C-alpha cells in the first residue's frame, strides 16, 4: 500500500459517517503514489493487542500511518472480500438504473457452490442499484455472477477487468479468479485489501450501500420482494462498512472502516477462527488505537508508538 494512495483516497471521505447520496456517475480516482506508509516510532511501551487472526492490518486514513500490522503482505485467499472489487468494477461499467435479468446459470452457480446468496430467482429483473445491495449485504454470489456476466460481458472478461483495476490501484499482491471469492487460486493481502477498501469507500454509492443495515426491495412486476440484511455486525459499533467473507480455505475475514476520536481508520482481518472472533478482533484494534491516542493526549494526531509490525 502506498502512503499517497491512502491520503488521497481518505481526503475524499471527509466524514466517513455522513450519509452518501447515490449518484449515477462513477467517480474518478487518484493514481497510486509510490511512497510507503509511515510507521510511527515505538518510543512508548504501550503493549500491542494480541490478535488471533492470521493476518491483520489497521491504518489511520488521515495521514496514512500504519497502526497495526501482522503478516500484512502475505498472499492468502480473502473469500467474499472479493466482492468489494466486484462492486468497484461494476460502478465503472454500469449505470445504477440498468436492469439485469437473473438467469438459471446465476442461481445454479451460487447454489451449486454452497455460497451465500441474495435469494434471486431466474427471470427476475433488478436494477444494478438493487443488485449492489444484494451483492454486499447478504454477500450474494448469485448477484455477483449476474453482474459479472452482464458487465464482462461474461465472467472471464469481468475478472480480467477486476485484475486490471487491482493493477491500477497498485495492488501488487492481488489476483482475482472469480467475482465472488469462492475457493480458487485467487489471493490478496491485508495491506492490499485496505487500499481497496479506501478506494471503494470513496465511491458515494458503495459507501452508502456498505453501511446499510437492511435493504428492503418491494415486490414489482419485474421481481419478487427481497429483504437483505448486512452480515457486518461491526455496524452496531459505529462502523461505516465494509464487507465480511468466509470460506474454509480463507477462514473468517473482515474489511472494516470506523471513526474513532474524529479520525477514520480502515482495517482488515483475515483468517480469523470464527465469525464472532473477527468482529472481536476488529473492536480490539479500534479500542486499542483509540485508547492510545487518548493516553497520549492526542488532539487529531495518532498515538506515539501506535505503529506496530508483528512477524
GROMACS .gro file of C-alpha atoms in nm:
model
  311
    1UNK     CA    1   0.000   0.000   0.000
    2UNK     CA    2   0.117   0.346  -0.076
    3UNK     CA    3   0.100   0.637   0.167
    4UNK     CA    4  -0.003   0.878  -0.107
    5UNK     CA    5  -0.287   0.650  -0.208
    6UNK     CA    6  -0.422   0.635   0.146
    7UNK     CA    7  -0.417   1.009   0.197
    8UNK     CA    8  -0.559   1.089  -0.147
    9UNK     CA    9  -0.844   0.843  -0.108
   10UNK     CA   10  -0.916   0.934   0.252
   11UNK     CA   11  -0.941   1.303   0.169
   12UNK     CA   12  -1.249   1.228  -0.038
   13UNK     CA   13  -1.423   1.055   0.251
   14UNK     CA   14  -1.442   1.381   0.452
   15UNK     CA   15  -1.666   1.243   0.728
   16UNK     CA   16  -1.700   0.867   0.691
   17UNK     CA   17  -2.018   0.852   0.896
   18UNK     CA   18  -2.210   1.105   0.689
   19UNK     CA   19  -2.485   0.980   0.459
   20UNK     CA   20  -2.379   0.938   0.098
   21UNK     CA   21  -2.640   1.008  -0.168
   22UNK     CA   22  -2.648   0.763  -0.460
   23UNK     CA   23  -2.522   0.904  -0.787
   24UNK     CA   24  -2.534   0.782  -1.143
   25UNK     CA   25  -2.185   0.886  -1.248
   26UNK     CA   26  -1.890   0.683  -1.124
   27UNK     CA   27  -1.617   0.899  -0.967
   28UNK     CA   28  -1.262   0.913  -1.089
   29UNK     CA   29  -0.971   0.810  -0.872
   30UNK     CA   30  -0.627   0.943  -0.798
   31UNK     CA   31  -0.337   0.747  -0.947
   32UNK     CA   32  -0.141   0.535  -0.698
   33UNK     CA   33   0.157   0.706  -0.541
   34UNK     CA   34   0.493   0.538  -0.493
   35UNK     CA   35   0.569   0.616  -0.130
   36UNK     CA   36   0.516   0.366   0.151
   37UNK     CA   37   0.300   0.416   0.462
   38UNK     CA   38   0.479   0.558   0.761
   39UNK     CA   39   0.542   0.356   1.076
   40UNK     CA   40   0.514   0.555   1.397
   41UNK     CA   41   0.832   0.505   1.605
   42UNK     CA   42   0.759   0.286   1.911
   43UNK     CA   43   0.909   0.521   2.167
   44UNK     CA   44   0.645   0.435   2.428
   45UNK     CA   45   0.594   0.093   2.584
   46UNK     CA   46   0.221   0.059   2.525
   47UNK     CA   47   0.154  -0.308   2.465
   48UNK     CA   48   0.014  -0.408   2.128
   49UNK     CA   49  -0.302  -0.620   2.148
   50UNK     CA   50  -0.289  -0.993   2.097
   51UNK     CA   51  -0.460  -1.080   1.769
   52UNK     CA   52  -0.569  -1.434   1.683
   53UNK     CA   53  -0.630  -1.361   1.314
   54UNK     CA   54  -0.361  -1.498   1.084
   55UNK     CA   55  -0.326  -1.156   0.916
   56UNK     CA   56  -0.439  -0.813   1.031
   57UNK     CA   57  -0.384  -0.452   0.934
   58UNK     CA   58  -0.505  -0.114   1.061
   59UNK     CA   59  -0.436   0.226   0.905
   60UNK     CA   60  -0.515   0.582   1.011
   61UNK     CA   61  -0.651   0.729   0.689
   62UNK     CA   62  -0.587   1.087   0.795
   63UNK     CA   63  -0.212   1.062   0.748
   64UNK     CA   64  -0.153   0.709   0.624
   65UNK     CA   65   0.022   0.582   0.936
   66UNK     CA   66   0.011   0.208   0.992
   67UNK     CA   67  -0.127   0.147   1.340
   68UNK     CA   68  -0.107  -0.231   1.344
   69UNK     CA   69   0.028  -0.491   1.104
   70UNK     CA   70   0.054  -0.868   1.127
   71UNK     CA   71   0.168  -1.060   0.819
   72UNK     CA   72   0.009  -0.783   0.615
   73UNK     CA   73   0.192  -0.870   0.294
   74UNK     CA   74   0.130  -1.246   0.293
   75UNK     CA   75  -0.072  -1.365  -0.005
   76UNK     CA   76  -0.382  -1.551   0.109
   77UNK     CA   77  -0.741  -1.613  -0.006
   78UNK     CA   78  -0.983  -1.338   0.105
   79UNK     CA   79  -1.319  -1.508   0.038
   80UNK     CA   80  -1.606  -1.263  -0.016
   81UNK     CA   81  -1.392  -0.955   0.039
   82UNK     CA   82  -1.353  -1.018  -0.334
   83UNK     CA   83  -1.698  -0.866  -0.379
   84UNK     CA   84  -1.562  -0.523  -0.284
   85UNK     CA   85  -1.367  -0.528  -0.610
   86UNK     CA   86  -1.672  -0.662  -0.793
   87UNK     CA   87  -1.873  -0.363  -0.674
   88UNK     CA   88  -1.586  -0.129  -0.760
   89UNK     CA   89  -1.570  -0.255  -1.119
   90UNK     CA   90  -1.948  -0.256  -1.163
   91UNK     CA   91  -1.958   0.110  -1.065
   92UNK     CA   92  -1.725   0.184  -1.354
   93UNK     CA   93  -1.910  -0.027  -1.607
   94UNK     CA   94  -2.279   0.021  -1.526
   95UNK     CA   95  -2.548   0.275  -1.461
   96UNK     CA   96  -2.746   0.234  -1.141
   97UNK     CA   97  -3.075   0.218  -1.330
   98UNK     CA   98  -2.958  -0.052  -1.571
   99UNK     CA   99  -3.183  -0.358  -1.545
  100UNK     CA  100  -3.020  -0.702  -1.522
  101UNK     CA  101  -3.213  -1.025  -1.584
  102UNK     CA  102  -3.128  -1.309  -1.348
  103UNK     CA  103  -3.065  -1.638  -1.527
  104UNK     CA  104  -3.078  -2.002  -1.423
  105UNK     CA  105  -2.699  -2.005  -1.452
  106UNK     CA  106  -2.671  -1.726  -1.194
  107UNK     CA  107  -2.885  -1.915  -0.944
  108UNK     CA  108  -2.725  -2.252  -1.018
  109UNK     CA  109  -2.372  -2.113  -0.981
  110UNK     CA  110  -2.437  -1.989  -0.628
  111UNK     CA  111  -2.633  -2.288  -0.501
  112UNK     CA  112  -2.401  -2.549  -0.654
  113UNK     CA  113  -2.103  -2.399  -0.475
  114UNK     CA  114  -2.281  -2.367  -0.141
  115UNK     CA  115  -2.222  -1.992  -0.142
  116UNK     CA  116  -2.422  -1.723   0.034
  117UNK     CA  117  -2.700  -1.594  -0.190
  118UNK     CA  118  -2.935  -1.300  -0.223
  119UNK     CA  119  -3.223  -1.539  -0.286
  120UNK     CA  120  -3.255  -1.442  -0.650
  121UNK     CA  121  -3.466  -1.644  -0.894
  122UNK     CA  122  -3.432  -1.693  -1.266
  123UNK     CA  123  -3.636  -1.446  -1.465
  124UNK     CA  124  -3.627  -1.168  -1.209
  125UNK     CA  125  -3.519  -0.830  -1.341
  126UNK     CA  126  -3.348  -0.598  -1.095
  127UNK     CA  127  -3.160  -0.272  -1.124
  128UNK     CA  128  -2.787  -0.253  -1.073
  129UNK     CA  129  -2.859  -0.037  -0.768
  130UNK     CA  130  -3.057  -0.319  -0.607
  131UNK     CA  131  -2.809  -0.585  -0.709
  132UNK     CA  132  -2.527  -0.393  -0.540
  133UNK     CA  133  -2.720  -0.430  -0.214
  134UNK     CA  134  -2.778  -0.798  -0.288
  135UNK     CA  135  -2.407  -0.834  -0.354
  136UNK     CA  136  -2.274  -0.654  -0.047
  137UNK     CA  137  -2.528  -0.706   0.234
  138UNK     CA  138  -2.610  -1.081   0.224
  139UNK     CA  139  -2.296  -1.141   0.011
  140UNK     CA  140  -2.495  -1.288  -0.275
  141UNK     CA  141  -2.288  -1.499  -0.513
  142UNK     CA  142  -2.593  -1.507  -0.740
  143UNK     CA  143  -2.584  -1.127  -0.763
  144UNK     CA  144  -2.207  -1.136  -0.826
  145UNK     CA  145  -2.247  -1.385  -1.109
  146UNK     CA  146  -2.530  -1.189  -1.270
  147UNK     CA  147  -2.332  -0.865  -1.261
  148UNK     CA  148  -2.015  -1.029  -1.392
  149UNK     CA  149  -2.197  -1.197  -1.680
  150UNK     CA  150  -2.360  -0.868  -1.780
  151UNK     CA  151  -2.063  -0.634  -1.744
  152UNK     CA  152  -1.777  -0.851  -1.867
  153UNK     CA  153  -1.959  -0.937  -2.071
  154UNK     CA  154  -1.902  -1.285  -1.939
  155UNK     CA  155  -1.729  -1.381  -1.616
  156UNK     CA  156  -1.383  -1.428  -1.770
  157UNK     CA  157  -1.376  -1.077  -1.914
  158UNK     CA  158  -1.517  -0.933  -1.592
  159UNK     CA  159  -1.242  -1.098  -1.387
  160UNK     CA  160  -0.988  -0.950  -1.629
  161UNK     CA  161  -1.136  -0.608  -1.552
  162UNK     CA  162  -1.104  -0.680  -1.181
  163UNK     CA  163  -0.736  -0.760  -1.222
  164UNK     CA  164  -0.683  -0.450  -1.436
  165UNK     CA  165  -0.843  -0.240  -1.163
  166UNK     CA  166  -0.623  -0.405  -0.900
  167UNK     CA  167  -0.315  -0.317  -1.103
  168UNK     CA  168  -0.431   0.043  -1.147
  169UNK     CA  169  -0.477   0.075  -0.770
  170UNK     CA  170  -0.129  -0.059  -0.705
  171UNK     CA  171  -0.244  -0.389  -0.555
  172UNK     CA  172   0.070  -0.577  -0.647
  173UNK     CA  173  -0.008  -0.883  -0.436
  174UNK     CA  174  -0.365  -0.938  -0.552
  175UNK     CA  175  -0.501  -1.170  -0.817
  176UNK     CA  176  -0.869  -1.246  -0.879
  177UNK     CA  177  -1.012  -1.562  -1.036
  178UNK     CA  178  -1.385  -1.502  -0.994
  179UNK     CA  179  -1.629  -1.228  -0.892
  180UNK     CA  180  -1.744  -1.375  -0.561
  181UNK     CA  181  -1.446  -1.519  -0.371
  182UNK     CA  182  -1.539  -1.886  -0.388
  183UNK     CA  183  -1.235  -2.115  -0.342
  184UNK     CA  184  -0.988  -2.073  -0.626
  185UNK     CA  185  -0.626  -1.982  -0.692
  186UNK     CA  186  -0.702  -1.615  -0.621
  187UNK     CA  187  -0.513  -1.430  -0.349
  188UNK     CA  188  -0.462  -1.091  -0.190
  189UNK     CA  189  -0.311  -0.941   0.125
  190UNK     CA  190  -0.442  -0.750   0.424
  191UNK     CA  191  -0.248  -0.448   0.304
  192UNK     CA  192  -0.392  -0.459  -0.048
  193UNK     CA  193  -0.744  -0.506   0.085
  194UNK     CA  194  -0.708  -0.195   0.299
  195UNK     CA  195  -0.612   0.005  -0.009
  196UNK     CA  196  -0.910  -0.138  -0.196
  197UNK     CA  197  -1.141  -0.055   0.094
  198UNK     CA  198  -1.036   0.309   0.078
  199UNK     CA  199  -1.090   0.323  -0.296
  200UNK     CA  200  -1.433   0.165  -0.264
  201UNK     CA  201  -1.540   0.399   0.016
  202UNK     CA  202  -1.451   0.695  -0.199
  203UNK     CA  203  -1.740   0.596  -0.425
  204UNK     CA  204  -2.053   0.751  -0.267
  205UNK     CA  205  -2.280   0.470  -0.382
  206UNK     CA  206  -2.063   0.191  -0.244
  207UNK     CA  207  -2.009   0.391   0.077
  208UNK     CA  208  -2.386   0.419   0.119
  209UNK     CA  209  -2.452   0.053   0.042
  210UNK     CA  210  -2.195  -0.098   0.279
  211UNK     CA  211  -2.315   0.092   0.585
  212UNK     CA  212  -2.681   0.000   0.532
  213UNK     CA  213  -2.808  -0.248   0.797
  214UNK     CA  214  -3.106  -0.367   0.594
  215UNK     CA  215  -3.236  -0.317   0.241
  216UNK     CA  216  -3.598  -0.386   0.151
  217UNK     CA  217  -3.681  -0.425  -0.217
  218UNK     CA  218  -4.054  -0.423  -0.268
  219UNK     CA  219  -4.226  -0.668  -0.500
  220UNK     CA  220  -4.289  -0.540  -0.851
  221UNK     CA  221  -4.393  -0.665  -1.192
  222UNK     CA  222  -4.023  -0.732  -1.262
  223UNK     CA  223  -3.920  -0.914  -0.947
  224UNK     CA  224  -4.037  -1.056  -0.618
  225UNK     CA  225  -3.977  -0.883  -0.287
  226UNK     CA  226  -3.641  -0.911  -0.113
  227UNK     CA  227  -3.514  -0.825   0.233
  228UNK     CA  228  -3.136  -0.820   0.262
  229UNK     CA  229  -2.957  -0.781   0.596
  230UNK     CA  230  -2.595  -0.677   0.633
  231UNK     CA  231  -2.366  -0.952   0.762
  232UNK     CA  232  -2.130  -0.694   0.915
  233UNK     CA  233  -2.206  -0.691   1.289
  234UNK     CA  234  -1.947  -0.417   1.338
  235UNK     CA  235  -2.206  -0.169   1.211
  236UNK     CA  236  -2.365  -0.195   1.556
  237UNK     CA  237  -2.047  -0.038   1.696
  238UNK     CA  238  -2.050   0.262   1.466
  239UNK     CA  239  -1.854   0.119   1.176
  240UNK     CA  240  -1.930   0.261   0.830
  241UNK     CA  241  -1.859  -0.060   0.636
  242UNK     CA  242  -1.733  -0.267   0.474
  243UNK     CA  243  -1.751  -0.645   0.400
  244UNK     CA  244  -1.739  -0.989   0.556
  245UNK     CA  245  -1.612  -1.308   0.398
  246UNK     CA  246  -1.571  -1.676   0.477
  247UNK     CA  247  -1.456  -1.998   0.317
  248UNK     CA  248  -1.290  -2.297   0.481
  249UNK     CA  249  -0.973  -2.204   0.295
  250UNK     CA  250  -0.973  -1.834   0.388
  251UNK     CA  251  -1.120  -1.850   0.737
  252UNK     CA  252  -1.333  -1.566   0.868
  253UNK     CA  253  -1.243  -1.234   0.706
  254UNK     CA  254  -1.348  -0.875   0.758
  255UNK     CA  255  -1.271  -0.545   0.589
  256UNK     CA  256  -1.389  -0.252   0.800
  257UNK     CA  257  -1.389   0.125   0.841
  258UNK     CA  258  -1.478   0.317   1.155
  259UNK     CA  259  -1.443   0.661   1.310
  260UNK     CA  260  -1.277   0.692   1.650
  261UNK     CA  261  -1.183   1.022   1.813
  262UNK     CA  262  -1.255   1.216   1.496
  263UNK     CA  263  -1.022   1.000   1.288
  264UNK     CA  264  -1.117   0.739   1.031
  265UNK     CA  265  -0.947   0.401   1.050
  266UNK     CA  266  -0.957   0.128   0.788
  267UNK     CA  267  -0.868  -0.225   0.885
  268UNK     CA  268  -0.860  -0.580   0.756
  269UNK     CA  269  -0.878  -0.906   0.949
  270UNK     CA  270  -0.803  -1.230   0.759
  271UNK     CA  271  -0.800  -1.595   0.859
  272UNK     CA  272  -0.981  -1.550   1.188
  273UNK     CA  273  -1.107  -1.861   1.369
  274UNK     CA  274  -1.477  -1.777   1.398
  275UNK     CA  275  -1.747  -1.531   1.299
  276UNK     CA  276  -1.751  -1.385   1.649
  277UNK     CA  277  -1.373  -1.363   1.668
  278UNK     CA  278  -1.332  -1.149   1.356
  279UNK     CA  279  -1.557  -0.878   1.499
  280UNK     CA  280  -1.394  -0.906   1.841
  281UNK     CA  281  -1.052  -0.858   1.681
  282UNK     CA  282  -1.168  -0.552   1.487
  283UNK     CA  283  -1.316  -0.400   1.804
  284UNK     CA  284  -0.999  -0.476   1.997
  285UNK     CA  285  -0.784  -0.299   1.739
  286UNK     CA  286  -1.013   0.004   1.726
  287UNK     CA  287  -1.035   0.029   2.106
  288UNK     CA  288  -0.659  -0.007   2.135
  289UNK     CA  289  -0.576   0.268   1.890
  290UNK     CA  290  -0.839   0.497   2.043
  291UNK     CA  291  -0.711   0.441   2.395
  292UNK     CA  292  -0.356   0.502   2.278
  293UNK     CA  293  -0.449   0.834   2.122
  294UNK     CA  294  -0.632   0.938   2.439
  295UNK     CA  295  -0.345   0.836   2.666
  296UNK     CA  296  -0.104   1.046   2.464
  297UNK     CA  297  -0.336   1.344   2.482
  298UNK     CA  298  -0.378   1.341   2.105
  299UNK     CA  299  -0.595   1.610   1.952
  300UNK     CA  300  -0.610   1.493   1.595
  301UNK     CA  301  -0.279   1.304   1.585
  302UNK     CA  302  -0.203   0.935   1.623
  303UNK     CA  303  -0.072   0.792   1.946
  304UNK     CA  304   0.303   0.784   1.967
  305UNK     CA  305   0.417   0.427   1.945
  306UNK     CA  306   0.097   0.307   1.779
  307UNK     CA  307   0.267   0.180   1.466
  308UNK     CA  308   0.348  -0.184   1.537
  309UNK     CA  309   0.460  -0.456   1.296
  310UNK     CA  310   0.436  -0.817   1.407
  311UNK     CA  311   0.623  -1.106   1.242
   0.00000   0.00000   0.00000
